Amino acid sequence: EQSKFLEWQLKKLKFDQLTDKMLYAVFFGFAVAEIILDYDEKTGWIYAKEIKVRDRNRFKFDADHNLVLYESGQKTPLPQNKFWVVSTGANHSDNPYGEGLAHSLYWPVFFKRNGIKFWMIYLEKYGMPTAVANLSRSQFIDTEQRSIALDIIDAIHADSGVVKPSDIDVELLEASRSGSASYEKLYEKMDAAISKIVLSQTMTTDNGSSRSQAEVHAGVKDDVIKADADLLCETFNTQVVKQLIDLNFAETEFYPEVWRRTEPEQDLKDIAERDNKIKSLGLKPTDEYIRNTYGDGWIVDENANQPPPMPGEENNPEFSESGLRAQQS
């Protein structure tokens, strides 16, 4: 009955959208969702009508790690069973706010953004010439004359220009350097750092050098997906499912659980061959195993246990039972 209720409850929720928003706990460190309860007159069940992910900036934790609403400098205690809280990334239990991936992403993203800005300036300076207006000192001092010169530069449709007195020399100084360094390499390095922080690998976003390495990196990505899914499901089971079961089923010791299957589908041919070998050892699969492995829609074949025909019987009706009956008649 509890499992039936949980299945019915999940159909009432937009579970994929809910978990998508709660996954930002991995990025920011924690996430808070409000559980809005309702009563279904048809079934008599108390259920979660909606679970809304709220802005984490509105909440803080007190000294006992209880959730409080923080608005306009005022802290309001909240009923703990009304909220689903996910906290992750902290290296000890004294930090209820967690430590998200954003903490480690700050510097790679900062350097990438500034590198792109300087890269654009570099392309602007060296990709097209800079217009220069040479003015006499008297013209340069005159604000009106200098403004006219700038208007002329704007008419050339250049993004940048320079106005200087004709008797002052200006030149660009370039730092002497050795080796190869470029904004593009900085951009690529920061992209790789960001990919490693978020996905723990790089080859699912960048080109790999070999198929074997790509498969290893893809396996790491799958491990990250499973870890994130398990984190959400575990907290959902302990904070949401348990509460709903307690509200609807008194003195129960059975709590169904929700888990996401993230592993790729297995080849049924390989499973069938394995099961056939195990059966030859004298072991018989249960009905539950068959349903979980091969799905519904199967019935027991009563003729499956009949001994196979003797060699030659299927092609020689003279020695078959039907053939004997025909001769006797």
mmCIF file of C-alpha atoms in Angstrom:
data_model
loop_
_atom_site.group_PDB
_atom_site.id
_atom_site.type_symbol
_atom_site.label_atom_id
_atom_site.label_comp_id
_atom_site.label_asym_id
_atom_site.label_seq_id
_atom_site.Cartn_x
_atom_site.Cartn_y
_atom_site.Cartn_z
ATOM 1 C CA GLU A 1 0.000 0.000 0.000
ATOM 2 C CA GLN A 2 2.860 2.389 0.801
ATOM 3 C CA SER A 3 4.512 1.711 -2.552
ATOM 4 C CA LYS A 4 1.212 2.293 -4.341
ATOM 5 C CA PHE A 5 0.836 5.644 -2.562
ATOM 6 C CA LEU A 6 4.391 6.727 -3.459
ATOM 7 C CA GLU A 7 3.863 5.838 -7.115
ATOM 8 C CA TRP A 8 0.620 7.831 -7.090
ATOM 9 C CA GLN A 9 2.397 10.749 -5.386
ATOM 10 C CA LEU A 10 5.212 10.916 -7.929
ATOM 11 C CA LYS A 11 2.684 11.134 -10.745
ATOM 12 C CA LYS A 12 1.273 14.234 -9.057
ATOM 13 C CA LEU A 13 4.652 15.983 -9.115
ATOM 14 C CA LYS A 14 6.749 17.271 -12.010
ATOM 15 C CA PHE A 15 9.640 15.277 -10.616
ATOM 16 C CA ASP A 16 12.124 15.913 -13.428
ATOM 17 C CA GLN A 17 11.682 19.696 -13.231
ATOM 18 C CA LEU A 18 11.891 19.546 -9.443
ATOM 19 C CA THR A 19 15.145 17.585 -9.358
ATOM 20 C CA ASP A 20 16.619 19.757 -12.122
ATOM 21 C CA LYS A 21 16.267 22.840 -9.896
ATOM 22 C CA MET A 22 17.414 21.022 -6.764
ATOM 23 C CA LEU A 23 20.573 19.924 -8.581
ATOM 24 C CA TYR A 24 21.834 23.505 -8.285
ATOM 25 C CA ALA A 25 22.716 22.525 -4.719
ATOM 26 C CA VAL A 26 25.762 20.855 -6.273
ATOM 27 C CA PHE A 27 26.747 24.208 -7.813
ATOM 28 C CA PHE A 28 25.926 26.592 -4.948
ATOM 29 C CA GLY A 29 26.302 24.254 -1.963
ATOM 30 C CA PHE A 30 22.695 23.931 -0.837
ATOM 31 C CA ALA A 31 19.126 24.189 -2.097
ATOM 32 C CA VAL A 32 15.768 24.624 -0.358
ATOM 33 C CA ALA A 33 12.339 23.453 -1.558
ATOM 34 C CA GLU A 34 8.993 24.090 0.136
ATOM 35 C CA ILE A 35 6.583 21.153 0.484
ATOM 36 C CA ILE A 36 2.966 22.259 -0.037
ATOM 37 C CA LEU A 37 0.584 19.613 1.356
ATOM 38 C CA ASP A 38 -3.013 18.935 0.338
ATOM 39 C CA TYR A 39 -5.758 16.383 1.041
ATOM 40 C CA ASP A 40 -7.231 14.097 -1.608
ATOM 41 C CA GLU A 41 -10.885 13.331 -0.772
ATOM 42 C CA LYS A 42 -11.106 10.407 -3.178
ATOM 43 C CA THR A 43 -8.248 8.409 -1.678
ATOM 44 C CA GLY A 44 -8.136 9.993 1.772
ATOM 45 C CA TRP A 45 -4.407 10.591 1.425
ATOM 46 C CA ILE A 46 -2.410 13.629 2.495
ATOM 47 C CA TYR A 47 0.008 14.337 -0.323
ATOM 48 C CA ALA A 48 2.458 16.927 -1.640
ATOM 49 C CA LYS A 49 0.443 19.041 -4.060
ATOM 50 C CA GLU A 50 3.574 20.962 -5.065
ATOM 51 C CA ILE A 51 7.225 21.103 -4.102
ATOM 52 C CA LYS A 52 8.614 24.504 -5.042
ATOM 53 C CA VAL A 53 12.334 25.262 -5.069
ATOM 54 C CA ARG A 54 12.832 28.602 -3.329
ATOM 55 C CA ASP A 55 15.563 31.232 -3.610
ATOM 56 C CA ARG A 56 18.362 30.028 -1.328
ATOM 57 C CA ASN A 57 19.330 33.628 -0.527
ATOM 58 C CA ARG A 58 16.137 33.966 1.531
ATOM 59 C CA PHE A 59 17.237 31.309 4.023
ATOM 60 C CA LYS A 60 19.877 30.909 6.680
ATOM 61 C CA PHE A 61 20.647 28.344 9.391
ATOM 62 C CA ASP A 62 20.732 28.943 13.125
ATOM 63 C CA ALA A 63 23.272 27.537 15.585
ATOM 64 C CA ASP A 64 21.430 24.208 15.651
ATOM 65 C CA HIS A 65 21.407 24.026 11.823
ATOM 66 C CA ASN A 66 17.660 24.642 11.715
ATOM 67 C CA LEU A 67 16.359 26.484 8.680
ATOM 68 C CA VAL A 68 15.194 30.095 9.231
ATOM 69 C CA LEU A 69 13.686 32.644 6.878
ATOM 70 C CA TYR A 70 15.906 35.734 6.546
ATOM 71 C CA GLU A 71 14.224 38.828 5.106
ATOM 72 C CA SER A 72 14.811 42.525 5.817
ATOM 73 C CA GLY A 73 17.345 41.603 8.465
ATOM 74 C CA GLN A 74 14.774 39.591 10.423
ATOM 75 C CA LYS A 75 15.117 35.857 11.092
ATOM 76 C CA THR A 76 11.903 33.822 11.327
ATOM 77 C CA PRO A 77 12.038 30.180 12.516
ATOM 78 C CA LEU A 78 10.431 27.721 10.118
ATOM 79 C CA PRO A 79 8.819 24.300 10.585
ATOM 80 C CA GLN A 80 11.541 21.869 9.567
ATOM 81 C CA ASN A 81 9.196 19.237 8.091
ATOM 82 C CA LYS A 82 7.832 21.763 5.582
ATOM 83 C CA PHE A 83 11.091 22.028 3.627
ATOM 84 C CA TRP A 84 13.357 19.729 1.677
ATOM 85 C CA VAL A 85 16.983 20.815 2.121
ATOM 86 C CA VAL A 86 19.939 19.459 0.156
ATOM 87 C CA SER A 87 23.426 20.383 1.369
ATOM 88 C CA THR A 88 26.585 19.046 -0.250
ATOM 89 C CA GLY A 89 30.285 19.677 -0.750
ATOM 90 C CA ALA A 90 31.293 20.657 2.790
ATOM 91 C CA ASN A 91 34.251 18.804 4.298
ATOM 92 C CA HIS A 92 32.711 18.706 7.778
ATOM 93 C CA SER A 93 29.277 18.557 9.408
ATOM 94 C CA ASP A 94 29.475 22.049 10.954
ATOM 95 C CA ASN A 95 28.750 23.784 7.645
ATOM 96 C CA PRO A 96 25.054 23.440 6.698
ATOM 97 C CA TYR A 97 25.548 25.725 3.680
ATOM 98 C CA GLY A 98 27.803 23.214 1.951
ATOM 99 C CA GLU A 99 30.503 24.145 -0.526
ATOM 100 C CA GLY A 100 29.405 24.029 -4.148
ATOM 101 C CA LEU A 101 31.318 23.782 -7.386
ATOM 102 C CA ALA A 102 31.012 27.554 -7.774
ATOM 103 C CA HIS A 103 33.640 27.924 -5.044
ATOM 104 C CA SER A 104 36.213 26.111 -7.199
ATOM 105 C CA LEU A 105 34.970 27.646 -10.457
ATOM 106 C CA TYR A 106 35.500 31.260 -9.398
ATOM 107 C CA TRP A 107 39.091 31.725 -10.555
ATOM 108 C CA PRO A 108 38.909 29.721 -13.816
ATOM 109 C CA VAL A 109 35.796 31.661 -14.831
ATOM 110 C CA PHE A 110 37.359 34.970 -13.712
ATOM 111 C CA PHE A 111 40.526 34.385 -15.742
ATOM 112 C CA LYS A 112 38.537 33.184 -18.750
ATOM 113 C CA ARG A 113 36.301 36.254 -18.798
ATOM 114 C CA ASN A 114 39.200 38.679 -18.422
ATOM 115 C CA GLY A 115 41.246 36.756 -20.946
ATOM 116 C CA ILE A 116 38.437 37.112 -23.481
ATOM 117 C CA LYS A 117 38.214 40.847 -22.747
ATOM 118 C CA PHE A 118 41.944 41.384 -23.349
ATOM 119 C CA TRP A 119 41.781 39.069 -26.357
ATOM 120 C CA MET A 120 39.110 41.294 -27.918
ATOM 121 C CA ILE A 121 41.229 44.377 -27.234
ATOM 122 C CA TYR A 122 44.225 42.656 -28.804
ATOM 123 C CA LEU A 123 42.232 41.737 -31.921
ATOM 124 C CA GLU A 124 40.921 45.269 -32.149
ATOM 125 C CA LYS A 125 44.372 46.824 -31.912
ATOM 126 C CA TYR A 126 46.191 44.471 -34.234
ATOM 127 C CA GLY A 127 43.339 43.439 -36.495
ATOM 128 C CA MET A 128 42.763 46.941 -37.872
ATOM 129 C CA PRO A 129 44.754 50.195 -37.895
ATOM 130 C CA THR A 130 44.113 52.902 -35.313
ATOM 131 C CA ALA A 131 43.179 56.339 -36.674
ATOM 132 C CA VAL A 132 45.467 59.164 -35.477
ATOM 133 C CA ALA A 133 44.743 62.890 -35.788
ATOM 134 C CA ASN A 134 47.861 65.111 -35.637
ATOM 135 C CA LEU A 135 47.045 68.542 -34.239
ATOM 136 C CA SER A 136 49.225 71.503 -33.555
ATOM 137 C CA ARG A 137 49.675 72.367 -29.894
ATOM 138 C CA SER A 138 47.277 75.306 -30.168
ATOM 139 C CA GLN A 139 44.656 73.096 -31.839
ATOM 140 C CA PHE A 140 45.177 70.368 -29.240
ATOM 141 C CA ILE A 141 44.590 72.836 -26.384
ATOM 142 C CA ASP A 142 41.447 74.142 -28.085
ATOM 143 C CA THR A 143 38.552 71.925 -26.967
ATOM 144 C CA GLU A 144 36.492 72.731 -30.058
ATOM 145 C CA GLN A 145 39.324 71.823 -32.436
ATOM 146 C CA ARG A 146 39.979 68.579 -30.589
ATOM 147 C CA SER A 147 36.276 67.695 -30.754
ATOM 148 C CA ILE A 148 36.258 68.298 -34.510
ATOM 149 C CA ALA A 149 39.228 65.969 -34.889
ATOM 150 C CA LEU A 150 37.450 63.241 -32.929
ATOM 151 C CA ASP A 151 34.360 63.656 -35.119
ATOM 152 C CA ILE A 152 36.556 63.108 -38.160
ATOM 153 C CA ILE A 153 37.908 59.913 -36.588
ATOM 154 C CA ASP A 154 34.342 58.724 -35.897
ATOM 155 C CA ALA A 155 33.490 59.332 -39.535
ATOM 156 C CA ILE A 156 36.143 56.782 -40.482
ATOM 157 C CA HIS A 157 34.050 54.206 -38.582
ATOM 158 C CA ALA A 158 36.968 53.127 -36.447
ATOM 159 C CA ASP A 159 36.189 51.736 -33.013
ATOM 160 C CA SER A 160 39.069 53.625 -31.444
ATOM 161 C CA GLY A 161 41.160 56.634 -32.270
ATOM 162 C CA VAL A 162 43.903 58.854 -30.902
ATOM 163 C CA VAL A 163 44.316 62.624 -30.843
ATOM 164 C CA LYS A 164 47.792 64.055 -30.123
ATOM 165 C CA PRO A 165 49.774 67.232 -30.723
ATOM 166 C CA SER A 166 51.844 67.045 -33.890
ATOM 167 C CA ASP A 167 55.050 67.808 -32.016
ATOM 168 C CA ILE A 168 54.638 64.851 -29.607
ATOM 169 C CA ASP A 169 55.680 61.403 -30.755
ATOM 170 C CA VAL A 170 53.753 58.372 -29.506
ATOM 171 C CA GLU A 171 54.727 54.788 -30.149
ATOM 172 C CA LEU A 172 53.605 51.380 -28.936
ATOM 173 C CA LEU A 173 55.980 49.355 -26.796
ATOM 174 C CA GLU A 174 55.822 45.570 -27.002
ATOM 175 C CA ALA A 175 57.243 43.370 -24.273
ATOM 176 C CA SER A 176 59.947 41.059 -25.511
ATOM 177 C CA ARG A 177 59.023 37.433 -25.000
ATOM 178 C CA SER A 178 60.171 33.965 -25.901
ATOM 179 C CA GLY A 179 58.164 30.811 -26.440
ATOM 180 C CA SER A 180 54.528 30.596 -27.465
ATOM 181 C CA ALA A 181 51.805 32.259 -25.397
ATOM 182 C CA SER A 182 48.399 33.433 -26.537
ATOM 183 C CA TYR A 183 44.949 34.342 -25.289
ATOM 184 C CA GLU A 184 43.577 31.328 -27.141
ATOM 185 C CA LYS A 185 45.684 28.933 -25.035
ATOM 186 C CA LEU A 186 44.554 30.688 -21.865
ATOM 187 C CA TYR A 187 40.935 30.287 -23.014
ATOM 188 C CA GLU A 188 41.433 26.572 -23.709
ATOM 189 C CA LYS A 189 43.179 25.958 -20.380
ATOM 190 C CA MET A 190 40.406 27.662 -18.428
ATOM 191 C CA ASP A 191 37.764 25.733 -20.400
ATOM 192 C CA ALA A 192 39.526 22.486 -19.507
ATOM 193 C CA ALA A 193 39.707 23.505 -15.839
ATOM 194 C CA ILE A 194 35.985 24.311 -15.802
ATOM 195 C CA SER A 195 35.144 20.964 -17.445
ATOM 196 C CA LYS A 196 37.237 19.063 -14.891
ATOM 197 C CA ILE A 197 35.549 20.819 -11.980
ATOM 198 C CA VAL A 198 31.996 20.261 -13.266
ATOM 199 C CA LEU A 199 32.340 16.871 -14.998
ATOM 200 C CA SER A 200 35.591 15.556 -13.443
ATOM 201 C CA GLN A 201 36.895 14.942 -16.970
ATOM 202 C CA THR A 202 37.293 16.743 -20.306
ATOM 203 C CA MET A 203 36.822 14.336 -23.203
ATOM 204 C CA THR A 204 33.026 14.483 -23.291
ATOM 205 C CA THR A 205 33.317 18.185 -24.166
ATOM 206 C CA ASP A 206 36.641 18.236 -26.073
ATOM 207 C CA ASN A 207 38.163 16.015 -28.707
ATOM 208 C CA GLY A 208 40.021 13.065 -27.257
ATOM 209 C CA SER A 209 43.213 11.460 -28.495
ATOM 210 C CA SER A 210 41.892 7.888 -28.509
ATOM 211 C CA ARG A 211 38.700 5.898 -28.130
ATOM 212 C CA SER A 212 39.958 4.092 -25.013
ATOM 213 C CA GLN A 213 40.650 7.370 -23.224
ATOM 214 C CA ALA A 214 37.270 8.731 -24.288
ATOM 215 C CA GLU A 215 35.527 5.649 -22.859
ATOM 216 C CA VAL A 216 37.339 6.088 -19.541
ATOM 217 C CA HIS A 217 36.321 9.752 -19.380
ATOM 218 C CA ALA A 218 32.726 8.857 -20.285
ATOM 219 C CA GLY A 219 32.726 6.388 -17.403
ATOM 220 C CA VAL A 220 33.825 9.155 -15.033
ATOM 221 C CA LYS A 221 30.948 11.301 -16.296
ATOM 222 C CA ASP A 222 28.503 8.461 -15.602
ATOM 223 C CA ASP A 223 29.868 8.150 -12.059
ATOM 224 C CA VAL A 224 29.248 11.860 -11.471
ATOM 225 C CA ILE A 225 25.678 11.558 -12.790
ATOM 226 C CA LYS A 226 25.007 8.596 -10.482
ATOM 227 C CA ALA A 227 26.471 10.418 -7.455
ATOM 228 C CA ASP A 228 24.279 13.490 -8.079
ATOM 229 C CA ALA A 229 21.171 11.346 -8.606
ATOM 230 C CA ASP A 230 21.849 9.341 -5.425
ATOM 231 C CA LEU A 231 22.327 12.557 -3.424
ATOM 232 C CA LEU A 232 18.919 13.924 -4.440
ATOM 233 C CA CYS A 233 17.120 10.604 -4.027
ATOM 234 C CA GLU A 234 18.574 9.963 -0.582
ATOM 235 C CA THR A 235 17.513 13.358 0.787
ATOM 236 C CA PHE A 236 14.114 13.083 -0.938
ATOM 237 C CA ASN A 237 13.501 9.706 0.688
ATOM 238 C CA THR A 238 14.520 10.811 4.177
ATOM 239 C CA GLN A 239 12.886 14.254 4.192
ATOM 240 C CA VAL A 240 9.858 13.977 1.889
ATOM 241 C CA VAL A 241 8.882 10.318 1.438
ATOM 242 C CA LYS A 242 9.259 9.417 5.129
ATOM 243 C CA GLN A 243 7.125 12.384 6.202
ATOM 244 C CA LEU A 244 4.338 11.544 3.738
ATOM 245 C CA ILE A 245 4.323 7.869 4.727
ATOM 246 C CA ASP A 246 4.108 8.805 8.423
ATOM 247 C CA LEU A 247 1.172 11.137 7.721
ATOM 248 C CA ASN A 248 -0.826 8.477 5.873
ATOM 249 C CA PHE A 249 0.185 5.192 7.477
ATOM 250 C CA ALA A 250 0.294 5.017 11.257
ATOM 251 C CA GLU A 251 2.925 2.909 12.999
ATOM 252 C CA THR A 252 4.502 1.680 9.797
ATOM 253 C CA GLU A 253 7.979 0.266 9.534
ATOM 254 C CA PHE A 254 8.071 0.032 5.736
ATOM 255 C CA TYR A 255 9.230 3.096 3.801
ATOM 256 C CA PRO A 256 9.419 2.754 0.013
ATOM 257 C CA GLU A 257 12.230 4.633 -1.700
ATOM 258 C CA VAL A 258 12.764 6.497 -4.940
ATOM 259 C CA TRP A 259 15.971 5.884 -6.887
ATOM 260 C CA ARG A 260 16.958 6.940 -10.390
ATOM 261 C CA ARG A 261 18.412 4.258 -12.617
ATOM 262 C CA THR A 262 21.385 5.932 -14.282
ATOM 263 C CA GLU A 263 23.220 2.827 -15.481
ATOM 264 C CA PRO A 264 22.961 2.055 -19.214
ATOM 265 C CA GLU A 265 20.573 -0.699 -20.246
ATOM 266 C CA GLN A 266 22.147 -4.150 -20.278
ATOM 267 C CA ASP A 267 22.085 -6.378 -23.339
ATOM 268 C CA LEU A 268 19.250 -8.877 -22.750
ATOM 269 C CA LYS A 269 21.010 -11.420 -24.954
ATOM 270 C CA ASP A 270 24.003 -11.527 -22.612
ATOM 271 C CA ILE A 271 21.706 -11.702 -19.565
ATOM 272 C CA ALA A 272 19.686 -14.543 -21.081
ATOM 273 C CA GLU A 273 22.862 -16.522 -21.817
ATOM 274 C CA ARG A 274 24.062 -15.983 -18.254
ATOM 275 C CA ASP A 275 20.673 -17.025 -16.800
ATOM 276 C CA ASN A 276 20.640 -20.133 -18.966
ATOM 277 C CA LYS A 277 24.053 -21.165 -17.640
ATOM 278 C CA ILE A 278 22.933 -20.557 -14.052
ATOM 279 C CA LYS A 279 19.784 -22.610 -14.677
ATOM 280 C CA SER A 280 21.949 -25.545 -15.773
ATOM 281 C CA LEU A 281 23.394 -25.521 -12.253
ATOM 282 C CA GLY A 282 19.941 -26.278 -10.856
ATOM 283 C CA LEU A 283 18.916 -22.734 -9.872
ATOM 284 C CA LYS A 284 15.541 -21.323 -10.879
ATOM 285 C CA PRO A 285 14.826 -17.565 -11.180
ATOM 286 C CA THR A 286 11.988 -16.036 -9.198
ATOM 287 C CA ASP A 287 8.995 -14.330 -10.803
ATOM 288 C CA GLU A 288 10.136 -11.018 -9.329
ATOM 289 C CA TYR A 289 13.574 -11.385 -10.932
ATOM 290 C CA ILE A 290 12.007 -12.157 -14.315
ATOM 291 C CA ARG A 291 9.751 -9.072 -14.124
ATOM 292 C CA ASN A 292 12.590 -6.789 -13.023
ATOM 293 C CA THR A 293 14.980 -8.114 -15.669
ATOM 294 C CA TYR A 294 12.790 -8.837 -18.693
ATOM 295 C CA GLY A 295 9.719 -6.730 -17.907
ATOM 296 C CA ASP A 296 6.041 -7.666 -17.741
ATOM 297 C CA GLY A 297 4.104 -9.681 -20.296
ATOM 298 C CA TRP A 298 5.549 -13.134 -19.623
ATOM 299 C CA ILE A 299 3.632 -16.304 -18.620
ATOM 300 C CA VAL A 300 4.815 -19.797 -17.733
ATOM 301 C CA ASP A 301 5.072 -22.151 -20.702
ATOM 302 C CA GLU A 302 3.724 -25.510 -19.486
ATOM 303 C CA ASN A 303 5.476 -27.327 -22.325
ATOM 304 C CA ALA A 304 8.840 -25.801 -21.500
ATOM 305 C CA ASN A 305 9.716 -28.668 -19.135
ATOM 306 C CA GLN A 306 8.685 -31.474 -21.546
ATOM 307 C CA PRO A 307 11.631 -33.708 -22.519
ATOM 308 C CA PRO A 308 12.892 -33.129 -26.047
ATOM 309 C CA PRO A 309 11.971 -35.758 -28.692
ATOM 310 C CA MET A 310 14.324 -38.632 -29.289
ATOM 311 C CA PRO A 311 16.605 -38.277 -32.277
ATOM 312 C CA GLY A 312 14.701 -39.097 -35.428
ATOM 313 C CA GLU A 313 11.209 -38.973 -33.937
ATOM 314 C CA GLU A 314 10.423 -35.525 -35.288
ATOM 315 C CA ASN A 315 11.204 -36.688 -38.845
ATOM 316 C CA ASN A 316 9.916 -40.304 -38.636
ATOM 317 C CA PRO A 317 6.179 -40.467 -37.829
ATOM 318 C CA GLU A 318 6.366 -44.306 -37.813
ATOM 319 C CA PHE A 319 7.945 -44.195 -34.336
ATOM 320 C CA SER A 320 5.894 -41.303 -32.982
ATOM 321 C CA GLU A 321 2.739 -41.739 -30.914
ATOM 322 C CA SER A 322 0.614 -40.226 -33.665
ATOM 323 C CA GLY A 323 2.105 -42.675 -36.146
ATOM 324 C CA LEU A 324 1.354 -45.654 -33.902
ATOM 325 C CA ARG A 325 -2.243 -44.540 -33.451
ATOM 326 C CA ALA A 326 -2.603 -44.206 -37.239
ATOM 327 C CA GLN A 327 -1.325 -47.775 -37.805
ATOM 328 C CA GLN A 328 -3.573 -49.250 -35.126
ATOM 329 C CA SER A 329 -6.637 -47.611 -36.612
#
